[in-house]
PDB file of C-alpha atoms in Angstrom:
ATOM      1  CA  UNK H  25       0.873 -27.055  29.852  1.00  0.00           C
ATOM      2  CA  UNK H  26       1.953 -27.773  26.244  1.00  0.00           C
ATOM      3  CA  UNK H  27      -0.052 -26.523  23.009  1.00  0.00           C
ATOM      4  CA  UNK H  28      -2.856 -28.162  21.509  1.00  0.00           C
ATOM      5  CA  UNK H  29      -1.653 -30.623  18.884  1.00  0.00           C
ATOM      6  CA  UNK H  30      -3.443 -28.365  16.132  1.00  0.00           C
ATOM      7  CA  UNK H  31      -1.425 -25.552  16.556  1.00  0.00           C
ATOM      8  CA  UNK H  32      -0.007 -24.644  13.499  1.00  0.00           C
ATOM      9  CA  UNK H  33       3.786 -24.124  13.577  1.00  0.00           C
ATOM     10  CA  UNK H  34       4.012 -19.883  12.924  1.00  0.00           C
ATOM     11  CA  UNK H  35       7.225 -20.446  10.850  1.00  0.00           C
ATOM     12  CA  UNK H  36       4.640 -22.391   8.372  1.00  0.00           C
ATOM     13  CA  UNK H  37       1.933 -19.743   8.288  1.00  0.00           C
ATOM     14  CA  UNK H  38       4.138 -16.522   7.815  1.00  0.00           C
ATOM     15  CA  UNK H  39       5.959 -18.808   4.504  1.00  0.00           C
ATOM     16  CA  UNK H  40       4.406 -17.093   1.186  1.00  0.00           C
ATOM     17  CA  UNK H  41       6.195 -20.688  -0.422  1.00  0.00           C
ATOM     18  CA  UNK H  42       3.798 -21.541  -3.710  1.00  0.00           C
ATOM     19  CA  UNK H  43       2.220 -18.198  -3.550  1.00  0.00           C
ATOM     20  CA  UNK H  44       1.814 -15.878  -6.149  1.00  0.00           C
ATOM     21  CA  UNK H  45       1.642 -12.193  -5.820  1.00  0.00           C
ATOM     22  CA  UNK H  46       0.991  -9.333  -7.958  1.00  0.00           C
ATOM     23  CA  UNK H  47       1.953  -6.025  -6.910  1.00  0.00           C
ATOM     24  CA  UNK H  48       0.865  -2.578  -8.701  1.00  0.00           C
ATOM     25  CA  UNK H  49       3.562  -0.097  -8.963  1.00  0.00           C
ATOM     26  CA  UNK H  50       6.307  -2.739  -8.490  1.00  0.00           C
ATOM     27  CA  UNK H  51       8.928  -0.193 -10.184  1.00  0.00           C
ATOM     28  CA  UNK H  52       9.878   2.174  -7.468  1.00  0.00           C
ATOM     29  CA  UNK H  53       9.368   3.038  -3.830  1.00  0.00           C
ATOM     30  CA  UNK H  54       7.048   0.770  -1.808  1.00  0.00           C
ATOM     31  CA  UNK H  55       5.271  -1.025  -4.623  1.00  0.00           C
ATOM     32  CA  UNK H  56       8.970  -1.996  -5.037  1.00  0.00           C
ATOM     33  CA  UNK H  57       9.918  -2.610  -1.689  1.00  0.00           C
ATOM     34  CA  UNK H  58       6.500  -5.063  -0.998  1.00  0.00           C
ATOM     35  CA  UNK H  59       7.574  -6.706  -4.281  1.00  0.00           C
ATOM     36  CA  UNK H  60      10.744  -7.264  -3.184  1.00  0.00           C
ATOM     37  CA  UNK H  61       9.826  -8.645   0.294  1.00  0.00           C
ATOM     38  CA  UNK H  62       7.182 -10.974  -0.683  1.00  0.00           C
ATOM     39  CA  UNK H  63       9.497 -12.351  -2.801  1.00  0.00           C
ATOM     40  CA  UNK H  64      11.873 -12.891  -0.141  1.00  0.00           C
ATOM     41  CA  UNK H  65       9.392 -14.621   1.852  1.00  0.00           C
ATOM     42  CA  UNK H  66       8.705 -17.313  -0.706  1.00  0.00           C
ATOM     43  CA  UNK H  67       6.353 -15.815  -3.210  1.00  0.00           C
ATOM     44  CA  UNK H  68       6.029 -15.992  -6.841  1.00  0.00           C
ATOM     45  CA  UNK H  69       6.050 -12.235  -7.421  1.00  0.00           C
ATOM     46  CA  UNK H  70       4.350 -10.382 -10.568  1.00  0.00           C
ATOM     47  CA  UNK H  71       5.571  -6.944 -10.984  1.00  0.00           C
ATOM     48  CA  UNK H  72       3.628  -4.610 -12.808  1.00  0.00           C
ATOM     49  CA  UNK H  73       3.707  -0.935 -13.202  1.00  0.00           C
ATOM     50  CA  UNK H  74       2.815   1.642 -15.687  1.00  0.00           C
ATOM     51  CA  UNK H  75       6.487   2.280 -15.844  1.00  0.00           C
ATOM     52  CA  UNK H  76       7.349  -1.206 -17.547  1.00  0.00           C
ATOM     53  CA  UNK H  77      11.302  -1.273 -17.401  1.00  0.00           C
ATOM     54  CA  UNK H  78      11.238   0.016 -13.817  1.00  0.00           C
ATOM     55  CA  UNK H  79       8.753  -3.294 -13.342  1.00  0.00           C
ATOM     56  CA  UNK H  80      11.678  -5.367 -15.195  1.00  0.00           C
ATOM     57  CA  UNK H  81      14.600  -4.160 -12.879  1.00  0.00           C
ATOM     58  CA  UNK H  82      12.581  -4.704  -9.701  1.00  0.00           C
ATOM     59  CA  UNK H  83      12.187  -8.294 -11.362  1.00  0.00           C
ATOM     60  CA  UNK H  84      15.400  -8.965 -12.363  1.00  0.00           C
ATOM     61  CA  UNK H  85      16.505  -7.139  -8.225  1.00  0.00           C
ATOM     62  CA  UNK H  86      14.273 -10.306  -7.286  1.00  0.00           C
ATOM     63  CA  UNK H  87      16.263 -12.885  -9.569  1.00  0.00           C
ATOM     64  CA  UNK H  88      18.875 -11.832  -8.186  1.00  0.00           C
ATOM     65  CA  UNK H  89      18.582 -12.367  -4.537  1.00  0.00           C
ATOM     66  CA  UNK H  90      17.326 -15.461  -5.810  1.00  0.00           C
ATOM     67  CA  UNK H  91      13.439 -15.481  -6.109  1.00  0.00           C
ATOM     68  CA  UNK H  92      11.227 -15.804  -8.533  1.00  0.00           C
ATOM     69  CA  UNK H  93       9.689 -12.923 -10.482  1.00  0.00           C
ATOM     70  CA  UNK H  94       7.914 -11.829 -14.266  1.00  0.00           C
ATOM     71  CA  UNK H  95       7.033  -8.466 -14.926  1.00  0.00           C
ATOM     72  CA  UNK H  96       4.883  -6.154 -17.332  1.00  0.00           C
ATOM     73  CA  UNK H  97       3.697  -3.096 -17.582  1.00  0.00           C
ATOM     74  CA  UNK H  98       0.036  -2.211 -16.879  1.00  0.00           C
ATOM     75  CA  UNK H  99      -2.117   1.159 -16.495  1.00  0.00           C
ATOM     76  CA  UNK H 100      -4.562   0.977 -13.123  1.00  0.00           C
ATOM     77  CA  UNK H 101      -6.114   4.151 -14.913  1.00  0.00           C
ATOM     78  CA  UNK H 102      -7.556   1.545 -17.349  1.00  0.00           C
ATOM     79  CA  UNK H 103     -10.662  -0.696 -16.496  1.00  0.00           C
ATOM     80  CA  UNK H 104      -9.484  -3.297 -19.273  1.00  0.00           C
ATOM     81  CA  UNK H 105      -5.894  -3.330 -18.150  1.00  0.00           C
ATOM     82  CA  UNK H 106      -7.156  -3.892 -14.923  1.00  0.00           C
ATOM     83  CA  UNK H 107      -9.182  -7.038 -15.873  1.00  0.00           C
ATOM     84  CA  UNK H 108      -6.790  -8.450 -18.379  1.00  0.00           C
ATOM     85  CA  UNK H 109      -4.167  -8.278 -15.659  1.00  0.00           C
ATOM     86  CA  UNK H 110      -6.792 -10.208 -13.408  1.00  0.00           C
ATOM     87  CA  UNK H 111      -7.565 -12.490 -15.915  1.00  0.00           C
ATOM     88  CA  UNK H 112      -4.119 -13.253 -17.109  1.00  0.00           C
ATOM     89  CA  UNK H 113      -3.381 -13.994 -13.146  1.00  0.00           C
ATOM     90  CA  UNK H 114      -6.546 -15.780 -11.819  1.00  0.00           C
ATOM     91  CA  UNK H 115      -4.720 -17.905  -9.688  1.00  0.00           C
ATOM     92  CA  UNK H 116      -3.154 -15.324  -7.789  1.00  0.00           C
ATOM     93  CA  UNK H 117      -3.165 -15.791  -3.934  1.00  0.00           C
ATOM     94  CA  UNK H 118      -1.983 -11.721  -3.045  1.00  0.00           C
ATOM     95  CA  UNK H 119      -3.094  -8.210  -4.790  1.00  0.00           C
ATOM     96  CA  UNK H 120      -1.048  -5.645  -3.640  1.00  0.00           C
ATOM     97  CA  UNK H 121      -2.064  -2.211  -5.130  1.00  0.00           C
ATOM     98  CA  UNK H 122       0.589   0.358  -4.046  1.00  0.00           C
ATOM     99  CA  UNK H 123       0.665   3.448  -6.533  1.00  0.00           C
ATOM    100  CA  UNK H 124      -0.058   7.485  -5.164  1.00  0.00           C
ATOM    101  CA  UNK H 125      -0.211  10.514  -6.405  1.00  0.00           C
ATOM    102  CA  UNK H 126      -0.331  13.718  -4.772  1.00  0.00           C
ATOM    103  CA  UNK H 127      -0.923  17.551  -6.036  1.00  0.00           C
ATOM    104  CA  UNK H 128       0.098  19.656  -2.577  1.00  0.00           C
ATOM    105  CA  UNK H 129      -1.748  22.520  -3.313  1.00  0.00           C
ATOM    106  CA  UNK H 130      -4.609  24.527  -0.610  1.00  0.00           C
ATOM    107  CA  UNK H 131      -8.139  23.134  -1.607  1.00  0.00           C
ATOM    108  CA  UNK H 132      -9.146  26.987  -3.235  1.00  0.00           C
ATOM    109  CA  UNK H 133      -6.189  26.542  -5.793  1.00  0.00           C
ATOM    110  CA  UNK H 134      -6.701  23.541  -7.189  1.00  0.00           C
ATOM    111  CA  UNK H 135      -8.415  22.456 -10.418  1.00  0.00           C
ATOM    112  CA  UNK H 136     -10.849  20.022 -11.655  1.00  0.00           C
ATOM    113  CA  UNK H 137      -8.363  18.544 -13.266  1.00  0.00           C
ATOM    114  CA  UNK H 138      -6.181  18.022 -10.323  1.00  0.00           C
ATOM    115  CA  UNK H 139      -8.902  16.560  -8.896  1.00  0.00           C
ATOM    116  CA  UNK H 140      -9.623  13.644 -11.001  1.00  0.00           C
ATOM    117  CA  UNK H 141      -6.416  12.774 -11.658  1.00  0.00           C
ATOM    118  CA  UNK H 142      -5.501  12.415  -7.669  1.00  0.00           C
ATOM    119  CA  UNK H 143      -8.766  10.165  -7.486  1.00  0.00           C
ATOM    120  CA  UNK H 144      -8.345   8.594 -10.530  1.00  0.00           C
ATOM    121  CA  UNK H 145      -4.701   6.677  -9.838  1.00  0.00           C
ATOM    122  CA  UNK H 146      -6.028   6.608  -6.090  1.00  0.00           C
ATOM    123  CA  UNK H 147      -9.217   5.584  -5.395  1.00  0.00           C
ATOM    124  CA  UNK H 148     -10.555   4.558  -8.658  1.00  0.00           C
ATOM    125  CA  UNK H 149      -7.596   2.889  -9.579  1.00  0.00           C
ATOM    126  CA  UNK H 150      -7.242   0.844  -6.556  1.00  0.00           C
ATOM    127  CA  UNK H 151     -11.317   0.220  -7.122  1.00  0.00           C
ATOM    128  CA  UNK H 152     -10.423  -1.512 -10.553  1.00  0.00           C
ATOM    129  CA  UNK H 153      -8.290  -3.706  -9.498  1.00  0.00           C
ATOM    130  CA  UNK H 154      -9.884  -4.865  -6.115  1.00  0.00           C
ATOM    131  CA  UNK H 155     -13.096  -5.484  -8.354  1.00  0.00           C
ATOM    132  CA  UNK H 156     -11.196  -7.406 -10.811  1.00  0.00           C
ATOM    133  CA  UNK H 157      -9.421  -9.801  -8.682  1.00  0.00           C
ATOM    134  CA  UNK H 158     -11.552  -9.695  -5.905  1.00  0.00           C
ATOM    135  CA  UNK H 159     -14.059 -11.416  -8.301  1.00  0.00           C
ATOM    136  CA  UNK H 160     -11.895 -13.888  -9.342  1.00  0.00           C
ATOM    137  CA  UNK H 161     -10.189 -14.878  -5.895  1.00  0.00           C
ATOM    138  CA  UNK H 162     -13.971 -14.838  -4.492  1.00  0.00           C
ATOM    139  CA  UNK H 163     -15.184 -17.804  -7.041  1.00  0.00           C
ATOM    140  CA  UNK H 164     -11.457 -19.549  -5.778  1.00  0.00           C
ATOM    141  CA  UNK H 165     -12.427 -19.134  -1.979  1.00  0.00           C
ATOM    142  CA  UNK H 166      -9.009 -17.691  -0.739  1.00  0.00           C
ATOM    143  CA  UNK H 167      -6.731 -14.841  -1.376  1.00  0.00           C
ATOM    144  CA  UNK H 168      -5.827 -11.537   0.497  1.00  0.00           C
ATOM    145  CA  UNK H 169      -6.060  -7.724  -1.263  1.00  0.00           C
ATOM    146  CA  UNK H 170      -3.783  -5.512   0.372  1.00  0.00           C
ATOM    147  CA  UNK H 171      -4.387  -1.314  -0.598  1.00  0.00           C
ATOM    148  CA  UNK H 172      -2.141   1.373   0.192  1.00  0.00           C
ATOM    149  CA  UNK H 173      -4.128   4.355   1.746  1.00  0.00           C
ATOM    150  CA  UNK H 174      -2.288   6.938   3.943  1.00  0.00           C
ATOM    151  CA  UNK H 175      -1.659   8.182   7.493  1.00  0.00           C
ATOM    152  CA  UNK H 176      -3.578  11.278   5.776  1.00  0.00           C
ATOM    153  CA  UNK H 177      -6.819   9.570   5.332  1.00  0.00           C
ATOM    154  CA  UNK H 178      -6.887   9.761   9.170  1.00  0.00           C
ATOM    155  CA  UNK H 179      -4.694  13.027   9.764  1.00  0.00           C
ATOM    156  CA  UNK H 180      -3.982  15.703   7.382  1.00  0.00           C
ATOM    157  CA  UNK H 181      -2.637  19.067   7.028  1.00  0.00           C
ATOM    158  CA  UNK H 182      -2.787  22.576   4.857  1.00  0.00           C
ATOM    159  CA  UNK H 183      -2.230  21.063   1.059  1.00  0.00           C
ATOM    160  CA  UNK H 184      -3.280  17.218   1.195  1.00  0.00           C
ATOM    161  CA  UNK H 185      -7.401  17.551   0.617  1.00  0.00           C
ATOM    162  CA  UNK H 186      -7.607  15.806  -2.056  1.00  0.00           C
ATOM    163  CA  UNK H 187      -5.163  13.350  -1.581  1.00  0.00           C
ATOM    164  CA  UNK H 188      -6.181  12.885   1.623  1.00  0.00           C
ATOM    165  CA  UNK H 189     -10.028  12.514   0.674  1.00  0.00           C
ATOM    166  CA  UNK H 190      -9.084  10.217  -1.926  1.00  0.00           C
ATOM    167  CA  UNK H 191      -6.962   7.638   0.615  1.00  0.00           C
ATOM    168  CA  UNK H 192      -9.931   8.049   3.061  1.00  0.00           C
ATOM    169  CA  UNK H 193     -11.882   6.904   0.499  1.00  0.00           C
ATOM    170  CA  UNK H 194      -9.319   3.832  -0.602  1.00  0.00           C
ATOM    171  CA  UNK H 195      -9.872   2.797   3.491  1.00  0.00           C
ATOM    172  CA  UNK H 196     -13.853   2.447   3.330  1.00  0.00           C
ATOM    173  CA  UNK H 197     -13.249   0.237  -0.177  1.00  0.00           C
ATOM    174  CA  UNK H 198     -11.491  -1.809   1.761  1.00  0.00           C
ATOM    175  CA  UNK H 199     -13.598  -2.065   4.713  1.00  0.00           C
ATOM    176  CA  UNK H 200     -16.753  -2.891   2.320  1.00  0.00           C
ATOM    177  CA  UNK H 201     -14.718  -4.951   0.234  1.00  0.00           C
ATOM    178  CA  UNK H 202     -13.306  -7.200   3.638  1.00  0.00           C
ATOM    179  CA  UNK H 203     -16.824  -6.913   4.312  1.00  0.00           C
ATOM    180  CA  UNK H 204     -18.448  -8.380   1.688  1.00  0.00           C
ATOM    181  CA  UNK H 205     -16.376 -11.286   0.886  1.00  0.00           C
ATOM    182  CA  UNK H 206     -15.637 -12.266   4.612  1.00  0.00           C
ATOM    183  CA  UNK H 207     -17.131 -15.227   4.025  1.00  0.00           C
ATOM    184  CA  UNK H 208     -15.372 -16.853   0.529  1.00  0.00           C
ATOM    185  CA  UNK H 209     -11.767 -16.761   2.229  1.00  0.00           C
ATOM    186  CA  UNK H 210     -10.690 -13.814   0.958  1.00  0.00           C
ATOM    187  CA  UNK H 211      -9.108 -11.561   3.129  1.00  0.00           C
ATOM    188  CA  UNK H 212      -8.780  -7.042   2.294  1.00  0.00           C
ATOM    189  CA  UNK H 213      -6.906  -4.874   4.274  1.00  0.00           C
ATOM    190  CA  UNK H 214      -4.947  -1.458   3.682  1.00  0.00           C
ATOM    191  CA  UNK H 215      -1.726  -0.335   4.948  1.00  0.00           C
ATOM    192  CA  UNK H 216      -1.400   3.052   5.527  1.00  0.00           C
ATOM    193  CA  UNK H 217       2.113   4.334   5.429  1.00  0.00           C
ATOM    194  CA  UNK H 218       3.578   7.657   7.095  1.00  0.00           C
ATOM    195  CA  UNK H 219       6.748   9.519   6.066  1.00  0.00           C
ATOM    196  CA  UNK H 220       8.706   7.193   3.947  1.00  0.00           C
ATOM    197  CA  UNK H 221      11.377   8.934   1.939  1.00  0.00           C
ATOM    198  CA  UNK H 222      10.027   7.811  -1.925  1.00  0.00           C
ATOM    199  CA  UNK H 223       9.768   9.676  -5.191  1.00  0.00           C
ATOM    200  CA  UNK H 224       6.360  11.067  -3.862  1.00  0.00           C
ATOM    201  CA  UNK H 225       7.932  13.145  -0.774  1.00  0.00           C
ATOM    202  CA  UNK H 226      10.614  14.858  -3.090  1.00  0.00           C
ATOM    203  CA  UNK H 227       8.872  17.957  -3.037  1.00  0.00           C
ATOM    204  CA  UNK H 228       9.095  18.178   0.533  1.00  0.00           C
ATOM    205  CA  UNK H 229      12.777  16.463   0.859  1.00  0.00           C
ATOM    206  CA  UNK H 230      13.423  19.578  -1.930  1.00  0.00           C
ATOM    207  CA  UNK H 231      12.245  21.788   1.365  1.00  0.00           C
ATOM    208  CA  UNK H 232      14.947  21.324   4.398  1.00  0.00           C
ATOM    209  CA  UNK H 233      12.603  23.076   6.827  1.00  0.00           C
ATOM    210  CA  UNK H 234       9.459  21.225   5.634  1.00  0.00           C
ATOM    211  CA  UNK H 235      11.816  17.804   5.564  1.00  0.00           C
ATOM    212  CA  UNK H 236      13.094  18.296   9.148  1.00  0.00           C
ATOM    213  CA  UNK H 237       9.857  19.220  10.239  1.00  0.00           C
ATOM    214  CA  UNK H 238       8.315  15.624   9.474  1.00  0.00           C
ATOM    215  CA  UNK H 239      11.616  14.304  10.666  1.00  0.00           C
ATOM    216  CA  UNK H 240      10.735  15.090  14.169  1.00  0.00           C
ATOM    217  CA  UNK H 241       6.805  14.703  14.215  1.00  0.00           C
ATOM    218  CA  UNK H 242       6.670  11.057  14.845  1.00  0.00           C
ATOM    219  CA  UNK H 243       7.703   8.964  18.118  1.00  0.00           C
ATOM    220  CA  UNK H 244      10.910   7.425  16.286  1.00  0.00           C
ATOM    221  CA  UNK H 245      11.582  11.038  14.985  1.00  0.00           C
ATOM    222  CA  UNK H 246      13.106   9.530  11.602  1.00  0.00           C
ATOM    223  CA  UNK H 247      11.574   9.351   8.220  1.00  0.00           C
ATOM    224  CA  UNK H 248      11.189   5.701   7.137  1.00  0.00           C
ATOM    225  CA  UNK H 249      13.384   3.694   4.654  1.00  0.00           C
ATOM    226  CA  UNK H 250      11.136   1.844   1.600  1.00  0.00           C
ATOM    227  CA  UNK H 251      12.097  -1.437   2.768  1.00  0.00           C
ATOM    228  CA  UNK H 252      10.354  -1.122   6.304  1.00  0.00           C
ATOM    229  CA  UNK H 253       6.924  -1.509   4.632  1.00  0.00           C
ATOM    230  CA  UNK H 254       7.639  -5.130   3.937  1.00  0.00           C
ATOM    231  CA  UNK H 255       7.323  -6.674   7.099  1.00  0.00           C
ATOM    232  CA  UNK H 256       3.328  -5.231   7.372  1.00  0.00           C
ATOM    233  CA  UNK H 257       2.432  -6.290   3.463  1.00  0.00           C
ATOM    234  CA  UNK H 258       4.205 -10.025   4.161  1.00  0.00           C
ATOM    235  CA  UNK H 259       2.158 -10.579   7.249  1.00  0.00           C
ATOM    236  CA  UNK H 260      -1.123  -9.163   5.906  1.00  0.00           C
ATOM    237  CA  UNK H 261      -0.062 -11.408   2.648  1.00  0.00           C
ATOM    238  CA  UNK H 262       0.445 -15.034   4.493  1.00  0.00           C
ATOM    239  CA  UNK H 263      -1.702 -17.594   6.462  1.00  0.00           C
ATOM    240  CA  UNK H 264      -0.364 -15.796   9.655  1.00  0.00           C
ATOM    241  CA  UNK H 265      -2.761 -13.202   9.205  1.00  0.00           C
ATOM    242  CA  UNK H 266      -6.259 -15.585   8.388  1.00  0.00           C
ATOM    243  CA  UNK H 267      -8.360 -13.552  10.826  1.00  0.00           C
ATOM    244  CA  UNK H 268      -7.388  -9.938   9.751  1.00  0.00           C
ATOM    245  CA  UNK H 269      -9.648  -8.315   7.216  1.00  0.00           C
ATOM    246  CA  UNK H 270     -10.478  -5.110   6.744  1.00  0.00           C
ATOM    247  CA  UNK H 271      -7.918  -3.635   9.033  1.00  0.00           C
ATOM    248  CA  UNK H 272      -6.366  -0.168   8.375  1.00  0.00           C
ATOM    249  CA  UNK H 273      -2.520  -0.787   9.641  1.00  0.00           C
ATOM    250  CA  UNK H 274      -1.002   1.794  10.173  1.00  0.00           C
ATOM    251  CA  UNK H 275       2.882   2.173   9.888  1.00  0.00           C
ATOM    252  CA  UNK H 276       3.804   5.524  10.796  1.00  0.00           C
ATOM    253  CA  UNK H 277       6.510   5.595  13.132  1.00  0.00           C
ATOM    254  CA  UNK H 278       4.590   6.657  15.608  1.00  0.00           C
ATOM    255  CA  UNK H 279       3.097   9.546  14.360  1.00  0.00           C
ATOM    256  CA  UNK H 280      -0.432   9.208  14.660  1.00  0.00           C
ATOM    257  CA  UNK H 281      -0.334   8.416  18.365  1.00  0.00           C
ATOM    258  CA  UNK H 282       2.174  10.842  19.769  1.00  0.00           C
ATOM    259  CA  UNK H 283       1.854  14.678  19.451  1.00  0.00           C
ATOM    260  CA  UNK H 284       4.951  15.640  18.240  1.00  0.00           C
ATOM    261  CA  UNK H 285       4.529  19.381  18.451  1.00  0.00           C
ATOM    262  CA  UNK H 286       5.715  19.792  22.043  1.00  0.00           C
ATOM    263  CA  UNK H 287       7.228  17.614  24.778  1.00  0.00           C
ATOM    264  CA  UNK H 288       6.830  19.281  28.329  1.00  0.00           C
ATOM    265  CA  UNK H 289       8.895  18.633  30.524  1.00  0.00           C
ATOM    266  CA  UNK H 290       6.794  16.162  33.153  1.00  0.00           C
TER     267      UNK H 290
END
């Protein structure tokens, strides 16, 4: 039996060729890495970042393996930088919003301070700028909004309340959000990454026992190099994906499905 004639040619749909993309928190660790692989995969990458020379390098990284990339710096703490950034980039086919922040202390030590600042670059952040573009890619009919929670809004430990309430919350955005514009063509998902060795997890790579101890925890019993969150942000970002939306993907080595505490001996 051969395919129907209207099958689409897979090749074609995972091709981010004539796309453009912006990604938030381009500069270092997986807002870097996504950049980097969309732009491999075809797309016309916008890197912007708080941190606007560490946007530049990640752009010029791109030029150099020969795609095409701007950059600029931009604050996702700021309701008008997140709309001028929207505005400037109307047209954009991808939002990628990548940027954490974490304060590792037990709940009954932390401040009100801590507080809002761990929701504000997480979840309100990551609100902005899904409101901004998701407005503009809704009056276009197409585009796909990919957030960055965390393996902790679904699992969490002694130290990670607010971070972890915050990513929970970043997940039900994007549920609504995929939700609520299922039917313009736009697509929202979020990726929620495990133990990927970034300028976030210093504190515990700083800690050999801690470090070792999230070494073994997942199935693959390896922390995760930046560059292995591409593969899940390209295919949420392309035509491959047209009937995922409001997905939480997890990529986690494993961890969430095995216990890694013990293995009897069976």
């Amino acid at each position: 039996m051969t395919a129907p004639a209207d099958y689409p040619n897979i090749r074609t749909l995972l091709s981010l060729e004539g796309k453009q993309a912006v990604v938030i928190g381009a500069a270092s660790g997986l807002g870097q890495a996504s950049a980097i692989g969309l732009a491999d995969c075809g797309a016309e990458v916008i890197c912007a970042d708080l941190n606007a020379d560490g946007a530049r390098a990640t752009a010029e990284v791109i030029a150099g393996r020969g795609g095409q990339a701007t950059s600029l710096g931009s604050d996702l703490t700021s309701t008008a930088d997140a709309d001028a950034l929207a505005e400037q980039y109307a047209g954009a086919d991808i939002l990628v919003v990548t940027p954490g922040f974490n304060v590792r202390k037990r709940l009954l030590e932390t401040t009100d301070e801590e507080f809002d600042r761990v929701i504000d670059i997480n979840l309100k952040g990551t609100y902005r700028l899904m409101r901004s573009f998701g407005r503009k890619m809704a009056e276009r009919g197409r585009g796909s909004i990919i957030t960055f929670a965390s393996f902790r809004a679904q699992v969490v430990e002694p130290g990670q309340s607010i971070y972890a309430a915050a990513k929970a919350g970043v997940v039900q955005l994007t549920k609504t959000l995929a939700s609520e514009l299922g039917t313009t063509g736009v697509r929202v998902n979020a990726i929620l990454p495990g133990t990927f060795a970034t300028a976030l997890t210093t504190q515990i790579k700083n800690d050999p026992e801690w470090w070792t101890a999230y070494e073994t925890k997942s199935a693959l019993k390896r922390w995760a190099s930046p560059h292995e969150i591409a593969g899940a942000v390209a295919f949420l970002a392309s035509d491959a994906a047209s009937y995922v939306t409001g997905t939480t993907q997890l990529v986690d080595g494993g961890w969430t499905a095995h216990d890694g505490r013990f293995e009897p001996s069976l």
